[in-house]
Tab-separated table of N, CA, C and O in Angstrom:
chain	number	residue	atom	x	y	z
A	23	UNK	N	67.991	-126.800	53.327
A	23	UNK	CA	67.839	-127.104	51.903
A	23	UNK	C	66.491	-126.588	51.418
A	23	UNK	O	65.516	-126.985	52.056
A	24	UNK	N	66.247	-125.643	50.237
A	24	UNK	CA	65.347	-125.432	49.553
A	24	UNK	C	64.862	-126.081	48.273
A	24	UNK	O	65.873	-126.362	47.629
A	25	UNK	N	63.835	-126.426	47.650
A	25	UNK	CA	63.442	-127.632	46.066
A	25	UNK	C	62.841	-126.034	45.863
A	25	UNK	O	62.256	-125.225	46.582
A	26	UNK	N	63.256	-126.065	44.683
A	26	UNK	CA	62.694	-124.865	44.112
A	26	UNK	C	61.758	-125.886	42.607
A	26	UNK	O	62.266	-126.881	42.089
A	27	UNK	N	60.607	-125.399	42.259
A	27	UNK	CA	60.010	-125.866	41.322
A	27	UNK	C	59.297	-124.584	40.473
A	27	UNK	O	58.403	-123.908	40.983
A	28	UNK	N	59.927	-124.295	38.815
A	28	UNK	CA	59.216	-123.062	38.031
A	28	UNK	C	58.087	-123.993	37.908
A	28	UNK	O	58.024	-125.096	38.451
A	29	UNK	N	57.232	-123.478	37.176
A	29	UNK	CA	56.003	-123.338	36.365
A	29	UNK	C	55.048	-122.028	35.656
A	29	UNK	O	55.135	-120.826	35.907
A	30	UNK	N	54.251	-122.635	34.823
A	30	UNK	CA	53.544	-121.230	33.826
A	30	UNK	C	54.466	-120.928	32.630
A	30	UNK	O	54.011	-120.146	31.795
A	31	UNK	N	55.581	-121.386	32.446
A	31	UNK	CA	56.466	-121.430	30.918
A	31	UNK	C	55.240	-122.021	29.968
A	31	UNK	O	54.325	-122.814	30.187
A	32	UNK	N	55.726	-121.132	28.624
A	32	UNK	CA	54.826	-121.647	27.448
A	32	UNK	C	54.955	-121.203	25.907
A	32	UNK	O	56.096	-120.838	25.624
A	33	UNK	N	54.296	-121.170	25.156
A	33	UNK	CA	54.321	-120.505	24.155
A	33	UNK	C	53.135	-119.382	24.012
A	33	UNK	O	51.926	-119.531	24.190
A	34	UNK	N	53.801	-118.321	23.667
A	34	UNK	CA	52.976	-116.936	23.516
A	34	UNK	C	53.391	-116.285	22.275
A	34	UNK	O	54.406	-116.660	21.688
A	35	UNK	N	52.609	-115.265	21.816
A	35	UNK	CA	53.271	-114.496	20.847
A	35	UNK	C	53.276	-112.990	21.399
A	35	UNK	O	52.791	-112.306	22.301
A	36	UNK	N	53.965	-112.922	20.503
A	36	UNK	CA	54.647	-111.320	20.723
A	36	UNK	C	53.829	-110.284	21.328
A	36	UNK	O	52.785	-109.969	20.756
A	37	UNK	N	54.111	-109.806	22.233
A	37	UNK	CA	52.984	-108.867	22.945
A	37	UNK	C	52.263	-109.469	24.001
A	37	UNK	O	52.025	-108.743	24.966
A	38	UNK	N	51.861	-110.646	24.030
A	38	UNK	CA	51.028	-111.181	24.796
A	38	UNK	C	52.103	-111.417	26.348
A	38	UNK	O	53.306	-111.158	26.324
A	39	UNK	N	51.438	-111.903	27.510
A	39	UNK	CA	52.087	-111.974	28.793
A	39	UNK	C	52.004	-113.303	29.471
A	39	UNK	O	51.186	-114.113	29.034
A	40	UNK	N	52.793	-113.635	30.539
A	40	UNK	CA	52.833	-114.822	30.961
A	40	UNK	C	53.033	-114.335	32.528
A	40	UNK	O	53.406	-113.195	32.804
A	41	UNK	N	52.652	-115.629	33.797
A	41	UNK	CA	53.024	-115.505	34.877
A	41	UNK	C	53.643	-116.557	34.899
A	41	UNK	O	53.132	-117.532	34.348
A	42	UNK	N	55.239	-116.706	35.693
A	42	UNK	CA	55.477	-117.426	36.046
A	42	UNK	C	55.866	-117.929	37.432
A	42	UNK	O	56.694	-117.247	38.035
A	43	UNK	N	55.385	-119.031	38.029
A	43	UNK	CA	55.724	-118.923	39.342
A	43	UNK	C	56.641	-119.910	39.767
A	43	UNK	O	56.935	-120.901	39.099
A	44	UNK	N	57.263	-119.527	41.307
A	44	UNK	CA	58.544	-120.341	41.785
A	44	UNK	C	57.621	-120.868	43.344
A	44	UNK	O	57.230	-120.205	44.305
A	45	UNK	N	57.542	-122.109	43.073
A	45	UNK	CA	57.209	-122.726	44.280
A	45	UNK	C	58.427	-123.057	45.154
A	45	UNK	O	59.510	-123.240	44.598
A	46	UNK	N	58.312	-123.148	46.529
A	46	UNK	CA	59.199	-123.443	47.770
A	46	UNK	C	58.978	-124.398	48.155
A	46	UNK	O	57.780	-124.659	48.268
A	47	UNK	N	59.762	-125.215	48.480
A	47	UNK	CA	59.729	-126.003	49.940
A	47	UNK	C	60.830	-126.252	50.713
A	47	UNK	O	61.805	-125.515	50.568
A	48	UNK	N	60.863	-127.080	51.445
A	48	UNK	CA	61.912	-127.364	52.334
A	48	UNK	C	62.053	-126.540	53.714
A	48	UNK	O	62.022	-127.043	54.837
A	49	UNK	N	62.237	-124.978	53.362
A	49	UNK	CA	62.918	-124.433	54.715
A	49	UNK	C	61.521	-122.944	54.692
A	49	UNK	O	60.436	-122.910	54.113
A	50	UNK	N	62.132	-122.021	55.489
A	50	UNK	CA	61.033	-120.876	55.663
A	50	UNK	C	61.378	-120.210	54.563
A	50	UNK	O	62.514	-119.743	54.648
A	51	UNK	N	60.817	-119.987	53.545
A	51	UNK	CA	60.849	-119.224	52.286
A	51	UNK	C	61.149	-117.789	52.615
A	51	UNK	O	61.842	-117.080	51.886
A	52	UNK	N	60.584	-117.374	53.777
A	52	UNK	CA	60.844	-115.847	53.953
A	52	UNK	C	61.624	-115.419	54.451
A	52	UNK	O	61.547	-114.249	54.826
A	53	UNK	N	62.973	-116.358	54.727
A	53	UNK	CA	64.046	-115.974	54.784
A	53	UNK	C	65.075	-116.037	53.734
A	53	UNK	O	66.275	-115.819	53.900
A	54	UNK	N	64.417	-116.394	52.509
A	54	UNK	CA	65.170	-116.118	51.386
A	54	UNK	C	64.950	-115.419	50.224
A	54	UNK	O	63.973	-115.739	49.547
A	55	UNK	N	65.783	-114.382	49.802
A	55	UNK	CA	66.290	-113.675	48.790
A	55	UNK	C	65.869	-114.277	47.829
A	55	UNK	O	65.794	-115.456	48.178
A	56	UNK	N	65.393	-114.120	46.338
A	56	UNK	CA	64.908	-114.938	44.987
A	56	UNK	C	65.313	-114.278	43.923
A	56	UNK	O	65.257	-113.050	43.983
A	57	UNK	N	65.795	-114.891	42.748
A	57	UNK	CA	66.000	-114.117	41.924
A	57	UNK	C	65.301	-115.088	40.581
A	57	UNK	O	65.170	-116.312	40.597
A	58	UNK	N	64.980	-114.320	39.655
A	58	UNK	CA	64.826	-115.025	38.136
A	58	UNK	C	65.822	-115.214	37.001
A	58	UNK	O	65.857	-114.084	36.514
A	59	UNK	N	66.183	-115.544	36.693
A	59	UNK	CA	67.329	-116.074	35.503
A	59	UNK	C	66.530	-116.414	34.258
A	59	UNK	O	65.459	-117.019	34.310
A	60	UNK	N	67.097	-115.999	33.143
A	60	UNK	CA	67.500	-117.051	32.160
A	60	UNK	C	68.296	-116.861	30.952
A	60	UNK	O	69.038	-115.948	30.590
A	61	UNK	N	67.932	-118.003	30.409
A	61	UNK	CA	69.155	-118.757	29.491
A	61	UNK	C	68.385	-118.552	28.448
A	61	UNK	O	67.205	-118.866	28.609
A	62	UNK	N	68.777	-117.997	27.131
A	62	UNK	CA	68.032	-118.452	25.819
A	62	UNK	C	69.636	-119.581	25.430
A	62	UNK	O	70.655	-119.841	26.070
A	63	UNK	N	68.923	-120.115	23.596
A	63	UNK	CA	70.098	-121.379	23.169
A	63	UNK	C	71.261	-120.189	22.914
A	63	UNK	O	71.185	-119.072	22.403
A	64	UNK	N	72.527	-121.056	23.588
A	64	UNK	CA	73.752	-120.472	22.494
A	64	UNK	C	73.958	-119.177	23.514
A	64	UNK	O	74.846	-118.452	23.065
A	65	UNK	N	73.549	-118.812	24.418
A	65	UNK	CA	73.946	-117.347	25.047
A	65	UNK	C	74.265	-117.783	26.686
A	65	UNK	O	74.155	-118.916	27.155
A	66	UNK	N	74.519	-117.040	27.116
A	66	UNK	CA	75.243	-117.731	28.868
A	66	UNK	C	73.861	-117.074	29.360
A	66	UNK	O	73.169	-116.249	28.764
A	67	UNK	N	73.624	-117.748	30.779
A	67	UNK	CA	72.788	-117.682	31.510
A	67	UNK	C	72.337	-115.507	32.262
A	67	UNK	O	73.338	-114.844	32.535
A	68	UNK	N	71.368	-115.029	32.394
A	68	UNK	CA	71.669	-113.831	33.071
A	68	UNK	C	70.466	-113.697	33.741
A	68	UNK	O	69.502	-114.455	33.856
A	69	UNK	N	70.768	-112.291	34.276
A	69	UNK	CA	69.803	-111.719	35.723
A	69	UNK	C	68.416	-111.194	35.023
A	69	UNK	O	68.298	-110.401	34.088
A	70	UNK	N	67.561	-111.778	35.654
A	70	UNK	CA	66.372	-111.369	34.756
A	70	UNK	C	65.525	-110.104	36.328
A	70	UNK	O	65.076	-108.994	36.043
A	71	UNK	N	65.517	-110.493	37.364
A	71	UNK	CA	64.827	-109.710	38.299
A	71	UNK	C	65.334	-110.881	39.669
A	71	UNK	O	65.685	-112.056	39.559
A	72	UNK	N	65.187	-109.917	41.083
A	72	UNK	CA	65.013	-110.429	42.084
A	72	UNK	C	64.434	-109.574	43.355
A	72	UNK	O	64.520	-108.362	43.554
A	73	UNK	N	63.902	-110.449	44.040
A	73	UNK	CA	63.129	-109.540	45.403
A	73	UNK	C	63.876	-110.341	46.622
A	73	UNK	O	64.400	-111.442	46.792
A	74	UNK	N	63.589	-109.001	47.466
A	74	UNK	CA	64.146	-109.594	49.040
A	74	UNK	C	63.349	-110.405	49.830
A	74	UNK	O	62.298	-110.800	49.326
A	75	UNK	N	63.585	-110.690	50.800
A	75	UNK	CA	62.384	-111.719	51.439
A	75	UNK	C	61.116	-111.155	52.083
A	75	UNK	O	60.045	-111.724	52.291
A	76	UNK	N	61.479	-109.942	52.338
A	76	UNK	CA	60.296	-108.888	52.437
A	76	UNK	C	59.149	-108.662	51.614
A	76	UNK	O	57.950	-108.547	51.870
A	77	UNK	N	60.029	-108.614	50.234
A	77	UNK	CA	58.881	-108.305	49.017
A	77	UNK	C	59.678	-106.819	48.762
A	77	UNK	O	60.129	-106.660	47.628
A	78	UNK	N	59.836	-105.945	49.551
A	78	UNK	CA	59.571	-104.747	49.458
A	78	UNK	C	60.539	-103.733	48.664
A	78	UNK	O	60.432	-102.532	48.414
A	79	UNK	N	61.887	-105.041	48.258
A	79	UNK	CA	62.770	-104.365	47.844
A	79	UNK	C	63.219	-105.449	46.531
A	79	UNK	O	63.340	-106.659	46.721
A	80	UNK	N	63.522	-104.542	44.668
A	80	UNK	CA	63.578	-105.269	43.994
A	80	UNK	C	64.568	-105.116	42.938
A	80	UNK	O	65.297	-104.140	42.759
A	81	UNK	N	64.516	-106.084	42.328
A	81	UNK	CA	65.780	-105.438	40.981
A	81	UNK	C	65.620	-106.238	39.453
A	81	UNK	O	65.497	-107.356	38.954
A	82	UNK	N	65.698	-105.083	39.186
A	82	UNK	CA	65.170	-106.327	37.333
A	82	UNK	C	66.580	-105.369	36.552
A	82	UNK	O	67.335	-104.477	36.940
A	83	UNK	N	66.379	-106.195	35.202
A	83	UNK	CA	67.602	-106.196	34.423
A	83	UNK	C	67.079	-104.826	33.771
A	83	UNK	O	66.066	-104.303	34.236
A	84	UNK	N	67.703	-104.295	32.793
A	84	UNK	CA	66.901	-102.936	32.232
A	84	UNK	C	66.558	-103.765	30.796
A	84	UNK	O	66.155	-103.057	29.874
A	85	UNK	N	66.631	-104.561	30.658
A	85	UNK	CA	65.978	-105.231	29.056
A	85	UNK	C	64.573	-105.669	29.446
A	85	UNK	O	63.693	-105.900	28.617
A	86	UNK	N	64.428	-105.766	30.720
A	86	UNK	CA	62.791	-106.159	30.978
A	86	UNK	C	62.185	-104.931	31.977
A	86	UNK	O	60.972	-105.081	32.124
A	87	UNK	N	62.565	-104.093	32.493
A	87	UNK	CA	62.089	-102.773	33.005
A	87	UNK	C	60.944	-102.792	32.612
A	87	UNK	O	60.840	-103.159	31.441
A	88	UNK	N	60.086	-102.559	33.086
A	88	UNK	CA	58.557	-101.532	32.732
A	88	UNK	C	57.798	-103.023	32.435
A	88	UNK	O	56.572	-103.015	32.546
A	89	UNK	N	58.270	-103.942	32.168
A	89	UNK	CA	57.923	-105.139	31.344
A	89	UNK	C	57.607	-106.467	32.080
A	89	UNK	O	56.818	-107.208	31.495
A	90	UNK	N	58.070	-106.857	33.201
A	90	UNK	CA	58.136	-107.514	34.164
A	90	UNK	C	57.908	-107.203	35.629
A	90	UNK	O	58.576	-106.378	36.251
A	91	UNK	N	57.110	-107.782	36.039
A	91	UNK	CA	57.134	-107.656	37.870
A	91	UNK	C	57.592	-108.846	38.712
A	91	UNK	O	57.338	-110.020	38.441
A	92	UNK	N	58.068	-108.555	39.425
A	92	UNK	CA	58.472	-109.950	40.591
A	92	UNK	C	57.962	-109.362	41.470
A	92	UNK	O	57.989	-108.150	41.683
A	93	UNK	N	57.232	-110.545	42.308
A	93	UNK	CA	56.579	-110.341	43.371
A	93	UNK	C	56.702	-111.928	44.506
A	93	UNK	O	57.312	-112.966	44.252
A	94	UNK	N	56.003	-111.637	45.570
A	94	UNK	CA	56.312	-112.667	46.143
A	94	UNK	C	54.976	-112.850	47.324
A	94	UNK	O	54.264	-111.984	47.832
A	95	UNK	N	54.984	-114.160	47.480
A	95	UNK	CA	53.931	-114.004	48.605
A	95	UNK	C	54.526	-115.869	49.442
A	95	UNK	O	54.720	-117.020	49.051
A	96	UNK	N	54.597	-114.971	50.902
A	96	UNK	CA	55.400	-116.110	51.530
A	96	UNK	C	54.303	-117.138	51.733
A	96	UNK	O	54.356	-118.347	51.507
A	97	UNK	N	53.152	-116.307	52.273
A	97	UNK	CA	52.108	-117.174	53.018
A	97	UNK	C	52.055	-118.885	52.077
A	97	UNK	O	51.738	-120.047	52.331
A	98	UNK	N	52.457	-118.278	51.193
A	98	UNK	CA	52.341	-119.748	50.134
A	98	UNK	C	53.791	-119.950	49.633
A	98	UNK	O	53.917	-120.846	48.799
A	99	UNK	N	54.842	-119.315	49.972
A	99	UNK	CA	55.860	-120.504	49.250
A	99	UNK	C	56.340	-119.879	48.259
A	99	UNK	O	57.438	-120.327	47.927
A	100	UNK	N	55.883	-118.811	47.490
A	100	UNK	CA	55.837	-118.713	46.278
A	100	UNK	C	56.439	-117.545	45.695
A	100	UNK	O	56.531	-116.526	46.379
A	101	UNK	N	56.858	-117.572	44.510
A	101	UNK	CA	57.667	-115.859	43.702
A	101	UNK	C	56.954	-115.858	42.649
A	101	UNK	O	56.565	-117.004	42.424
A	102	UNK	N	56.507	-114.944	41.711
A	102	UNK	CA	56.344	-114.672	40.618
A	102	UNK	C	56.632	-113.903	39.748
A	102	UNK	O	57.495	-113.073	40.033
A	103	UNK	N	56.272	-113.885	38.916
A	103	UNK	CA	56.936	-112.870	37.385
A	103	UNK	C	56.289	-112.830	36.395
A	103	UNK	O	56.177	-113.794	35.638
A	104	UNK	N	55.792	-111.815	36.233
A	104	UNK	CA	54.330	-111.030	35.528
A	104	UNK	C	55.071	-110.592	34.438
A	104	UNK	O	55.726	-109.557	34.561
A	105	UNK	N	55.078	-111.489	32.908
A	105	UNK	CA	55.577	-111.036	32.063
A	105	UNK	C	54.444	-109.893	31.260
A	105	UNK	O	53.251	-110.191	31.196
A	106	UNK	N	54.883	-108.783	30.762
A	106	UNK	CA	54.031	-108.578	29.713
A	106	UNK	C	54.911	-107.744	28.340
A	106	UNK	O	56.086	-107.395	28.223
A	107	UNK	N	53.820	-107.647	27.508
A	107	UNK	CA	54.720	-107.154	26.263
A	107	UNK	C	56.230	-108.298	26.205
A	107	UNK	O	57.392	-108.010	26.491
A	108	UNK	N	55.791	-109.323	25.836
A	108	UNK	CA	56.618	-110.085	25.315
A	108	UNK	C	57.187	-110.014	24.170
A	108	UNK	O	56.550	-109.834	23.132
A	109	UNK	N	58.795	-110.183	24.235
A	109	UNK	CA	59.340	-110.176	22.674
A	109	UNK	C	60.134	-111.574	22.304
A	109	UNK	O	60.419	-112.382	23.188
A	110	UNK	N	60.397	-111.742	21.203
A	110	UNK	CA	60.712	-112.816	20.952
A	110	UNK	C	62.377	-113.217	21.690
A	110	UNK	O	62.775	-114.340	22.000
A	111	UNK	N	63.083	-111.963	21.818
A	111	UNK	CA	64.154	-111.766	22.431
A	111	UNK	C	63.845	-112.440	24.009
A	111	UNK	O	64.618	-112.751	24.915
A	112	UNK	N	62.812	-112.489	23.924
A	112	UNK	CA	62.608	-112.919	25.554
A	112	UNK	C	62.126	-114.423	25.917
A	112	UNK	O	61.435	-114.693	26.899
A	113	UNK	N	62.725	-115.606	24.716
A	113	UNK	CA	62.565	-116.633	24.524
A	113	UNK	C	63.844	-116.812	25.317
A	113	UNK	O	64.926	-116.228	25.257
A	114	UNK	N	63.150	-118.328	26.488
A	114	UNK	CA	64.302	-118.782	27.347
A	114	UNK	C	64.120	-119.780	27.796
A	114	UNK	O	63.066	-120.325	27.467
A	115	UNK	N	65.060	-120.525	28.779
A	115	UNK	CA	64.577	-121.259	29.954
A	115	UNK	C	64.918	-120.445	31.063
A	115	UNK	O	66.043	-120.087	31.412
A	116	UNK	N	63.400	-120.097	31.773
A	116	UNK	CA	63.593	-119.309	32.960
A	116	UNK	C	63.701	-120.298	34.295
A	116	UNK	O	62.992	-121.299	34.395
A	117	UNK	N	64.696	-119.895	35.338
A	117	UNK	CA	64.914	-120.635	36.293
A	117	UNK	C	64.528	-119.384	37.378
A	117	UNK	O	64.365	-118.191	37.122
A	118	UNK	N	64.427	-120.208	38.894
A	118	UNK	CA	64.318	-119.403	39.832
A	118	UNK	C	65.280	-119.705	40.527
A	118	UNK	O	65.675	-120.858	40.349
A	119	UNK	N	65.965	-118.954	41.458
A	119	UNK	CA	66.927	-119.273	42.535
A	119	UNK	C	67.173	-118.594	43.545
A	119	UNK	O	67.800	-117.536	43.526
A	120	UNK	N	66.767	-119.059	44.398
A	120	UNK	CA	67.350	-118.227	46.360
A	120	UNK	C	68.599	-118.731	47.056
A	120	UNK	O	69.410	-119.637	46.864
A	121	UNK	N	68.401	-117.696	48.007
A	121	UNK	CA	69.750	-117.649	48.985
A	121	UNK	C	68.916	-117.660	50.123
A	121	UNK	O	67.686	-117.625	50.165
A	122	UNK	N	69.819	-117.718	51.130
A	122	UNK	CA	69.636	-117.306	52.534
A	122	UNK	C	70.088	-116.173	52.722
A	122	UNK	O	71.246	-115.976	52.355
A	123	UNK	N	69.363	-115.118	53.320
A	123	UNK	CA	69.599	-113.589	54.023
A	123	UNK	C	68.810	-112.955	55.186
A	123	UNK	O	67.619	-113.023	55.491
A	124	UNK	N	69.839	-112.332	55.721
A	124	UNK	CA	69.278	-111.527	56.689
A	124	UNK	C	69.165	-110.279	56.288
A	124	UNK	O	68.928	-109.520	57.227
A	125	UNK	N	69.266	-109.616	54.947
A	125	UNK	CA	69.720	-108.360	54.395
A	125	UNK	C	68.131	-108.541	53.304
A	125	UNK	O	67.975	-109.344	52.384
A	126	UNK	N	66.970	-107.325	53.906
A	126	UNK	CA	66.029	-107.247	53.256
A	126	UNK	C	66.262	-106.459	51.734
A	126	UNK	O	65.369	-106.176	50.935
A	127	UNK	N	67.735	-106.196	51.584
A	127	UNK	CA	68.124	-105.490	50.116
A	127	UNK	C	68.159	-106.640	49.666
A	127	UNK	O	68.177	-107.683	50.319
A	128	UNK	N	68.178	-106.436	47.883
A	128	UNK	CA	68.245	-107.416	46.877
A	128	UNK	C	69.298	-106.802	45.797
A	128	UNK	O	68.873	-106.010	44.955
A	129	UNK	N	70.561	-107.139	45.819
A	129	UNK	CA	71.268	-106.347	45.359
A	129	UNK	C	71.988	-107.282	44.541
A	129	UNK	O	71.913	-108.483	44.802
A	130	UNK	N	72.766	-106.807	43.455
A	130	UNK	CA	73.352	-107.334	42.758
A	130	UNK	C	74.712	-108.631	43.076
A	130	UNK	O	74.885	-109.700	42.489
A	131	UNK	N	75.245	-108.216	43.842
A	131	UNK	CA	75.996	-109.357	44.542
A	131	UNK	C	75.076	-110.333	45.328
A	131	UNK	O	75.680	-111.257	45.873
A	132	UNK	N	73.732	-110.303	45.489
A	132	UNK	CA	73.013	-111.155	46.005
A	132	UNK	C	72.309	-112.116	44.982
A	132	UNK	O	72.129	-113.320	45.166
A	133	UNK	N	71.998	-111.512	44.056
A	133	UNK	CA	71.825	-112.371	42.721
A	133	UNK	C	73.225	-113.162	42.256
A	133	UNK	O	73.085	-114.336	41.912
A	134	UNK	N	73.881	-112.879	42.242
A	134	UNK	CA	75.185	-113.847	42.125
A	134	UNK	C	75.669	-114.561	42.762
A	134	UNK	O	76.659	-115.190	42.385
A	135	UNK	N	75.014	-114.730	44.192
A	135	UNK	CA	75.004	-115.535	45.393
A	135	UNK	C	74.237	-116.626	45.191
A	135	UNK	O	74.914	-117.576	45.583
A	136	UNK	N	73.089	-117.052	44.754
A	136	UNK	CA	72.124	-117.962	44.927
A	136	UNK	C	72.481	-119.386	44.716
A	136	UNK	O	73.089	-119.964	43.815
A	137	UNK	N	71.999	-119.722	45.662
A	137	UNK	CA	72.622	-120.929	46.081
A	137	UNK	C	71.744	-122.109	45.883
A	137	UNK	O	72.322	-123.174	45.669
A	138	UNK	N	70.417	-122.103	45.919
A	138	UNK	CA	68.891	-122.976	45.338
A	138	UNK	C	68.620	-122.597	44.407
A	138	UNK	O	68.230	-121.445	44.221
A	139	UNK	N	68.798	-123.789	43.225
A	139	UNK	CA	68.133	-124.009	41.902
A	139	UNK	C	67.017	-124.594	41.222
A	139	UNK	O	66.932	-125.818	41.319
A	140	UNK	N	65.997	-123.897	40.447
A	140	UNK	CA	65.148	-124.859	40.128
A	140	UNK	C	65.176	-125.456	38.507
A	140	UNK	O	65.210	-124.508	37.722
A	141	UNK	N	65.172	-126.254	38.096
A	141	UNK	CA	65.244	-126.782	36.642
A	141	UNK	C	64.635	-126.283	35.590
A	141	UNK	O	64.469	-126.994	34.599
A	142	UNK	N	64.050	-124.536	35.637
A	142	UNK	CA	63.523	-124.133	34.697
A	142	UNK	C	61.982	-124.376	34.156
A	142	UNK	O	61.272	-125.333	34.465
A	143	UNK	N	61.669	-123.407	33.374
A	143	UNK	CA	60.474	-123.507	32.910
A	143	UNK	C	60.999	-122.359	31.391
A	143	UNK	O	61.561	-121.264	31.344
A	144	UNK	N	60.476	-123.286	30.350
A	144	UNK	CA	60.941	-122.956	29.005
A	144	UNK	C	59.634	-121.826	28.563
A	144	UNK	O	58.432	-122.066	28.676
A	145	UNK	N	60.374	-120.314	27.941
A	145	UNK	CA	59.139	-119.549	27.519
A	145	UNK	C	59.947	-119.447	26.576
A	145	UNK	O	61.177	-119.464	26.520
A	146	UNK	N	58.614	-119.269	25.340
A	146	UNK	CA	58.689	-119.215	24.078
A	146	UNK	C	57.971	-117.921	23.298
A	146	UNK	O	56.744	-118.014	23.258
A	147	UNK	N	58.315	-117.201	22.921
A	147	UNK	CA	57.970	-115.751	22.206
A	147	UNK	C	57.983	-116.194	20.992
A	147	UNK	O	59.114	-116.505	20.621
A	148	UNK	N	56.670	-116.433	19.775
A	148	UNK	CA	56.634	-116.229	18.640
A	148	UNK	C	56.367	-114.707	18.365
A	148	UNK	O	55.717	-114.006	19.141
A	149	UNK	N	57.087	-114.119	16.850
A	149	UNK	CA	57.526	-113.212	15.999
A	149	UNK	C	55.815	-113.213	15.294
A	149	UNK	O	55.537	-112.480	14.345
C-alpha cells in the first residue's frame, strides 16, 4: 500500500509558475511508476505527465509540453511538477498517482493503470 499526499496547489496568475509535489509513503517509492492528473469543474479527469521509477523516462500531455516538468527524487519519497507559464486553462485539482512496475518505460497504458491515489491539491490560474 502507498498514501500518496499533493501539496504546493495555489493561486497564481497567468504566467507565473508553481511546484507541486507528491509525497510517498508506505512501500519503496522507487518501484513505482507516477503520474499527474487533473480535473478542472464540469470536465472528466486527464493525463497531465508521468515518470518511471528511474526518473529517466517521461510523458506529459501536449497541452502542457514545454510548460511542465516532472521529476522525481526517490531518496525522499517524492515527484514533482514544475509548472511554468501558467494559463488559466490550467486551473484544476491536481492529483498524483502510482503503480507498481518493473517496466522503467512510462507509457500510456501505464498512466491508466494507477492504482495509488492522492486527494489532490487545487491550482488556480487567474486571467
Amino acid at each position: 500500500q502507498v498514501q500518496l499526499v499533493e501539496s504546493g496547489g495555489g493561486l497564481v496568475q497567468a504566467g507565473g509558475s508553481l511546484r507541486l509535489s507528491c509525497a510517498a509513503s508506505g512501500r519503496t517509492f522507487s518501484s513505482y511508476a507516477v503520474g499527474w492528473f487533473r480535473q478542472a469543474p464540469g470536465k472528466e479527469r486527464e493525463i497531465v505527465a508521468g515518470i518511471g521509477w528511474t526518473g529517466g523516462n517521461t510523458y506529459y500531455a501536449d497541452s502542457v509540453k514545454g510548460r511542465f516538468t516532472i521529476s522525481r527524487d526517490n531518496a525522499k519519497n517524492t515527484v514533482y511538477l514544475q509548472m511554468n507559464s501558467l494559463k488559466p486553462e490550467d486551473t484544476a485539482v491536481y492529483y498524483c498517482a502510482a503503480t507498481y512496475t518493473t517496466d522503467s518505460q512510462i507509457t500510456i497504458a501505464t498512466m491508466y493503470g494507477m492504482d495509488y491515489w492522492g486527494k489532490g491539491t487545487l491550482v488556480t490560474v487567474s486571467s
